[in-house]
mmCIF file of C-alpha atoms and ligand atoms in Angstrom:
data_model
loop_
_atom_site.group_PDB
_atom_site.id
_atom_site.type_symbol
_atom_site.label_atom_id
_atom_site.label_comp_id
_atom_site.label_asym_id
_atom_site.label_seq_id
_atom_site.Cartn_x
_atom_site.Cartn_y
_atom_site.Cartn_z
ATOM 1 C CA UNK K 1 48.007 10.709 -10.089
ATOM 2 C CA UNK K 2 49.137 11.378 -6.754
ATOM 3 C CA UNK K 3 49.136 9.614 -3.022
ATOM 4 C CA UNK K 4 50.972 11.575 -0.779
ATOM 5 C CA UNK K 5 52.134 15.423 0.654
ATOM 6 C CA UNK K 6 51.142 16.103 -3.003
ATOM 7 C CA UNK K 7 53.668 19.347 -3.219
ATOM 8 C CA UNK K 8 54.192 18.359 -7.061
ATOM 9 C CA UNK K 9 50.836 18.251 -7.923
ATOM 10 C CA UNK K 10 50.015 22.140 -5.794
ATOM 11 C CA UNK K 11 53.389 23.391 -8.097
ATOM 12 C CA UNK K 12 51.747 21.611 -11.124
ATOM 13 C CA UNK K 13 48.694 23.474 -10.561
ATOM 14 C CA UNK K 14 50.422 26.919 -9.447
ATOM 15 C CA UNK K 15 51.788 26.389 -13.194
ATOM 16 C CA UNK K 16 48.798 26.243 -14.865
ATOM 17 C CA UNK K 17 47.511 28.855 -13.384
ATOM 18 C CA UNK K 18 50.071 31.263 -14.178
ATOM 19 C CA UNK K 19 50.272 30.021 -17.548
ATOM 20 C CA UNK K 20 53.899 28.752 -16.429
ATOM 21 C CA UNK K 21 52.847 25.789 -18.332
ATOM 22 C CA UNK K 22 49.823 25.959 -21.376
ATOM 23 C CA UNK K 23 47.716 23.493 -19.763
ATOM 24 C CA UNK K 24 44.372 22.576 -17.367
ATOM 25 C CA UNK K 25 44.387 20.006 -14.899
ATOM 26 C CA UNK K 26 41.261 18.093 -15.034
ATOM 27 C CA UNK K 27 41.508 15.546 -12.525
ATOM 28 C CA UNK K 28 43.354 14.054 -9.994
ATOM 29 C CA UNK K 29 43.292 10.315 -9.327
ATOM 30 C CA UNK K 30 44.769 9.439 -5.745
ATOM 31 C CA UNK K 31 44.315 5.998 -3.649
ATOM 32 C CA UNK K 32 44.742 8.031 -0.457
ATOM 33 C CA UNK K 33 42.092 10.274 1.046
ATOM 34 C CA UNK K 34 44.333 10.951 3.797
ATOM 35 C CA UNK K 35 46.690 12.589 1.313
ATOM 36 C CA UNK K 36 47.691 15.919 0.644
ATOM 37 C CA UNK K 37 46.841 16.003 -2.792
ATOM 38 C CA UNK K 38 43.259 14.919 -2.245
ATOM 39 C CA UNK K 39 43.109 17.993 -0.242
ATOM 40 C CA UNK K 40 44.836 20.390 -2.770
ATOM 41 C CA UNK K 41 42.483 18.844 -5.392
ATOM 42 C CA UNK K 42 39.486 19.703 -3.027
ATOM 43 C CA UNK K 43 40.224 23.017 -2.568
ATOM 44 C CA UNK K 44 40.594 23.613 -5.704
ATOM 45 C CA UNK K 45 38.073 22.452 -7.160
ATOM 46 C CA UNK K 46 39.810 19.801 -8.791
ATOM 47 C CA UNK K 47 37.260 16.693 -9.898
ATOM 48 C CA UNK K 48 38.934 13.988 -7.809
ATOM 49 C CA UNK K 49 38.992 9.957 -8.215
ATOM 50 C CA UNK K 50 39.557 8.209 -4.814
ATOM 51 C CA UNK K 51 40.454 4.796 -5.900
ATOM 52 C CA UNK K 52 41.805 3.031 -3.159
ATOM 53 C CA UNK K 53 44.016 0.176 -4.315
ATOM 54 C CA UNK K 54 42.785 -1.882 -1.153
ATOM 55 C CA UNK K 55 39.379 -2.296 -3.334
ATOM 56 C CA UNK K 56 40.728 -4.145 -6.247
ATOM 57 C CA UNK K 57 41.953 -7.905 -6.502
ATOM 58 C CA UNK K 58 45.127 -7.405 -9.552
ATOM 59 C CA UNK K 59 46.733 -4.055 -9.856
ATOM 60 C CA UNK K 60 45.154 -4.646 -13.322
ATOM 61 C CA UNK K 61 41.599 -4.153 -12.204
ATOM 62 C CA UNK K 62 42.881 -0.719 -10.468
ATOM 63 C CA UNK K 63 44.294 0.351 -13.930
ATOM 64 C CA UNK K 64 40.967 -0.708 -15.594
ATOM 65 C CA UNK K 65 39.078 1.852 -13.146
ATOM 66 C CA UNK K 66 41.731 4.412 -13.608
ATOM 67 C CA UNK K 67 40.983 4.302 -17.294
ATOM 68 C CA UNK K 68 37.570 4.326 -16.758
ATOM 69 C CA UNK K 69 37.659 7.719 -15.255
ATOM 70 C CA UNK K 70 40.347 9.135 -17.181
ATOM 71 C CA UNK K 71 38.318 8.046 -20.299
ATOM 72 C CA UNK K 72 36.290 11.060 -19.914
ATOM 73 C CA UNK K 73 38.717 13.400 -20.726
ATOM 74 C CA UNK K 74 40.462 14.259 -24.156
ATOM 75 C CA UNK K 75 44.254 13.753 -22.000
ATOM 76 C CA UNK K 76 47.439 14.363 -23.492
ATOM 77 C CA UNK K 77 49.699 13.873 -19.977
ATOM 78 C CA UNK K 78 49.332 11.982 -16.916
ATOM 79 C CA UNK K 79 51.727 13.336 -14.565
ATOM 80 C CA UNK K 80 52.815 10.378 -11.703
ATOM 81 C CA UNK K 81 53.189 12.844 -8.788
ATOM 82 C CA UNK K 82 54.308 10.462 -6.096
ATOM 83 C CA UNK K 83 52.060 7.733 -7.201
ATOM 84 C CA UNK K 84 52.916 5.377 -5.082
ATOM 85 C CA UNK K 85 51.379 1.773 -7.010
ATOM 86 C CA UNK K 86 52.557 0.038 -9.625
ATOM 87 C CA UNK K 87 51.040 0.364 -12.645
ATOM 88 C CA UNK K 88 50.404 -2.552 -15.434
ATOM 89 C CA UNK K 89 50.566 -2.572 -19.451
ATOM 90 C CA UNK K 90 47.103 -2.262 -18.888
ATOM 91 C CA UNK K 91 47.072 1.677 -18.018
ATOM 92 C CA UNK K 92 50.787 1.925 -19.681
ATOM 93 C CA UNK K 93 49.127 0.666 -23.492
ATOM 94 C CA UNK K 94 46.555 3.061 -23.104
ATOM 95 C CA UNK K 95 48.573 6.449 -22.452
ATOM 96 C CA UNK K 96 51.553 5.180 -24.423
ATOM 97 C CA UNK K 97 54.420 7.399 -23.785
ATOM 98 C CA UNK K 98 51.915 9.853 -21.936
ATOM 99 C CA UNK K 99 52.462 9.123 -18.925
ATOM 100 C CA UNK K 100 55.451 10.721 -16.985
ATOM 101 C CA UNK K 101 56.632 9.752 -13.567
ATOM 102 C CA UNK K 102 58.960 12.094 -11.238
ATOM 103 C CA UNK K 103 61.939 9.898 -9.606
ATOM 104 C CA UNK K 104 63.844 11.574 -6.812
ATOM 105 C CA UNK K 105 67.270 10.000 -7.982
ATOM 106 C CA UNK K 106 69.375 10.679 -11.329
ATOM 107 C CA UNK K 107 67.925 7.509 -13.158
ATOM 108 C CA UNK K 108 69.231 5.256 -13.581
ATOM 109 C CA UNK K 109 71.267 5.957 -10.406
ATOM 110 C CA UNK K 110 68.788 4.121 -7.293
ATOM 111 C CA UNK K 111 65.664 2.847 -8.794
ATOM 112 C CA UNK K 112 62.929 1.447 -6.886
ATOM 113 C CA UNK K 113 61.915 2.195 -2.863
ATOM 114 C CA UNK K 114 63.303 5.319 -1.208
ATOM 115 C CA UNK K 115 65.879 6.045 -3.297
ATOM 116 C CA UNK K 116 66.768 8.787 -1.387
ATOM 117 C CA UNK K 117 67.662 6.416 1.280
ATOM 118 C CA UNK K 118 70.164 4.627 -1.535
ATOM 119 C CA UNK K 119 71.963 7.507 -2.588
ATOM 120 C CA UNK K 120 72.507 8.083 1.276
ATOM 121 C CA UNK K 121 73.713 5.218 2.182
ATOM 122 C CA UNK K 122 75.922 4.334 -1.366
ATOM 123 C CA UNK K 123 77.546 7.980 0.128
ATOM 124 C CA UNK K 124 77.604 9.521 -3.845
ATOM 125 C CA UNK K 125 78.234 13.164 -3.712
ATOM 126 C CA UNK K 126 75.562 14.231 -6.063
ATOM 127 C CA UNK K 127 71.966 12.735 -7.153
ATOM 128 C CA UNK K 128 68.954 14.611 -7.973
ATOM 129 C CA UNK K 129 65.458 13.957 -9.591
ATOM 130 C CA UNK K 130 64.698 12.781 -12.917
ATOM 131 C CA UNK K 131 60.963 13.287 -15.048
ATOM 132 C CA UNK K 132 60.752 10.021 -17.354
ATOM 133 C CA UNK K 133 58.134 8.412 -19.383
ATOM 134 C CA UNK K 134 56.169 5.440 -17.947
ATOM 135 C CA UNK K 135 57.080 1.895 -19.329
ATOM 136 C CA UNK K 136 56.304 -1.756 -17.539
ATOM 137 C CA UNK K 137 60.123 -1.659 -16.160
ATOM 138 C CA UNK K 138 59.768 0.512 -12.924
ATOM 139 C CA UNK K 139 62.082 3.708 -13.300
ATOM 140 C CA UNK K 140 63.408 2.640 -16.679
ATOM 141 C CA UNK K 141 61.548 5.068 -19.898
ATOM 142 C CA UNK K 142 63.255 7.690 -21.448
ATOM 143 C CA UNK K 143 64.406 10.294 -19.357
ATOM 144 C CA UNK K 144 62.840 13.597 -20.347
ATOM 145 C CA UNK K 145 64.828 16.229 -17.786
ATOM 146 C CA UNK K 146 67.163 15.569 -14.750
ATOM 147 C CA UNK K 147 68.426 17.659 -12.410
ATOM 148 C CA UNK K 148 71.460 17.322 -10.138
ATOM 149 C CA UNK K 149 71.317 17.769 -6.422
ATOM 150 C CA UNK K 150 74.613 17.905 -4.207
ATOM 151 C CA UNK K 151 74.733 15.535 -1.271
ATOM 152 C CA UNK K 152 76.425 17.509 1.616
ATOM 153 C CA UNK K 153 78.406 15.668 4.647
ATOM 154 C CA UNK K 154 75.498 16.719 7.444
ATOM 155 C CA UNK K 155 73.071 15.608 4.965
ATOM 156 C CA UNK K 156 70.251 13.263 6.434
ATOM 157 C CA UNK K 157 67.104 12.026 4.613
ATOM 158 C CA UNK K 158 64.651 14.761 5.482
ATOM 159 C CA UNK K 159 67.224 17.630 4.428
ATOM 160 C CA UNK K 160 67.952 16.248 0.839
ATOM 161 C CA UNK K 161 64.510 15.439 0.333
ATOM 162 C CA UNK K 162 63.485 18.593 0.759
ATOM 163 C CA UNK K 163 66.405 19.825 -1.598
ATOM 164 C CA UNK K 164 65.591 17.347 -4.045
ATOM 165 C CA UNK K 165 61.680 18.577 -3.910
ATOM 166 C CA UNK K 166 62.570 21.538 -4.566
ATOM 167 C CA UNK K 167 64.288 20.830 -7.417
ATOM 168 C CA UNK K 168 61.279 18.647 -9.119
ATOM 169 C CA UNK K 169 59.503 21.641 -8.238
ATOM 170 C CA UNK K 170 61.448 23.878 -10.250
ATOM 171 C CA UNK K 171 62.289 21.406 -13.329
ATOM 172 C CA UNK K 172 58.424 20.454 -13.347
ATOM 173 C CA UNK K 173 57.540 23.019 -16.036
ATOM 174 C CA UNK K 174 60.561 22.195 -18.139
ATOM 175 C CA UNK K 175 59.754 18.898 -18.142
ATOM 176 C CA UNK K 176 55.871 18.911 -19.088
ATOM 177 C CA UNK K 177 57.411 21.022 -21.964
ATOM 178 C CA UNK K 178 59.623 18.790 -23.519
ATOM 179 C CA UNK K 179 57.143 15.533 -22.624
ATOM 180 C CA UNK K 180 54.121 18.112 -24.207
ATOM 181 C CA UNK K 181 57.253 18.828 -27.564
ATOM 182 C CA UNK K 182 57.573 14.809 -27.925
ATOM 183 C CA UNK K 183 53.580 14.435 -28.167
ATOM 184 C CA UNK K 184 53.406 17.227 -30.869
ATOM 185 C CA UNK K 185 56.457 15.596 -33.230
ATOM 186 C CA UNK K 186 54.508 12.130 -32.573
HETATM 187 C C1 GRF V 201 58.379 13.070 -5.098
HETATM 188 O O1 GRF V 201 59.474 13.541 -4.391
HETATM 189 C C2 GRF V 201 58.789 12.109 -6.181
HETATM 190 O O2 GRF V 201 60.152 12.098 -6.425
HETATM 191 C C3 GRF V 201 58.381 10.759 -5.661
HETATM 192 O O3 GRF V 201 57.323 10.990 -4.782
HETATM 193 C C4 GRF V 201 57.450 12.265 -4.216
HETATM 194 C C5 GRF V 201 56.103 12.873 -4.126
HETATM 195 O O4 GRF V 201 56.106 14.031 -3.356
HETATM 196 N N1 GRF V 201 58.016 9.884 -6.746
HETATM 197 P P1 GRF V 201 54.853 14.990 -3.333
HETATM 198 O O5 GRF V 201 53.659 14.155 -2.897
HETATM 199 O O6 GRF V 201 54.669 15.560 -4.702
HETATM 200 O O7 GRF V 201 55.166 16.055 -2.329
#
């Protein structure tokens, strides 16, 4: 599930196809067709859902349509990559503790909107990105991986971004594993 520059869901797909990581993408579901992910998905051949939240009343009928489309695959992760909605128990019950979401902060350091923004301005020296597992509290399930990200002094919001990308990038496969381990010991 994706709506933006989608560069987590090109690496998780780079991963798959290197067997980096043992596993096939089968869809994407985005709420942006302007996104960047809907256009990684396209070109590669990715089956694509384009469900744009603007369309439903309750961000409960968007999680009913989700799992509607999801239902037609045998799923054992949903990966949030920079899905940027809400979800409700409604999607959460169904996926219990299958659903991971990629927070560019060490949780539960700056939860919530642009929390690179909040590390910024709070002036810590070091935060990072964390994978966790989906529950109804935003940013709050059990952390899966983390990794740490130095802040330096000419620092602004684009340049630790990208640092901070870079690092979900690389932790990705580490942390499907370990989410994919949890799954298998039930
Ligand atoms: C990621 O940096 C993640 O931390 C946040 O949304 C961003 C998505 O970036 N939840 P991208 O679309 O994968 O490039």
């Amino acid at each position: 599930m994706a709506s933006g520059k989608g560069s987590n869901f090109a690496t998780l797909l780079k991963c798959t196809e290197k067997n980096i990581i043992n596993a096939k993408v089968c869809a994407l579901i985005t709420n942006n067709s302007d996104s960047g992910a809907f256009k990684i998905a396209k070109d590669n051949q990715i089956r694509t859902y384009l469900l744009n939240h603007k369309n439903y009343n309750t961000r409960e009928e968007l999680d009913y349509k989700i799992i509607e489309n999801l239902s037609k695959y045998s799923l054992d992760l949903i990966l949030m990559a920079g899905w940027m909605r809400i979800v409700t128990n409604i999607l959460i019950d169904k996926y219990k503790n299958r659903i991971i979401n990629i927070h560019p902060s060490l949780l539960p350091s700056f939860k919530g909107f642009d929390a690179i923004q909040q590390a910024l301005d709070a002036k810590v020296k070091i935060t990072g990105c964390t994978y966790h597992i989906v529950v109804p509290d935003v940013d709050s399930g059990k952390i899966l991986a983390q990794a740490a990200v130095p802040i330096n002094s000419i620092d602004n919001h684009h340049s630790l971004k990208e640092r901070i990308q870079a690092a979900e990038h690389k932790l990705l496969p580490y942390a499907i594993s370990i989410a994919g381990n949890a799954i298998r010991e039930g």
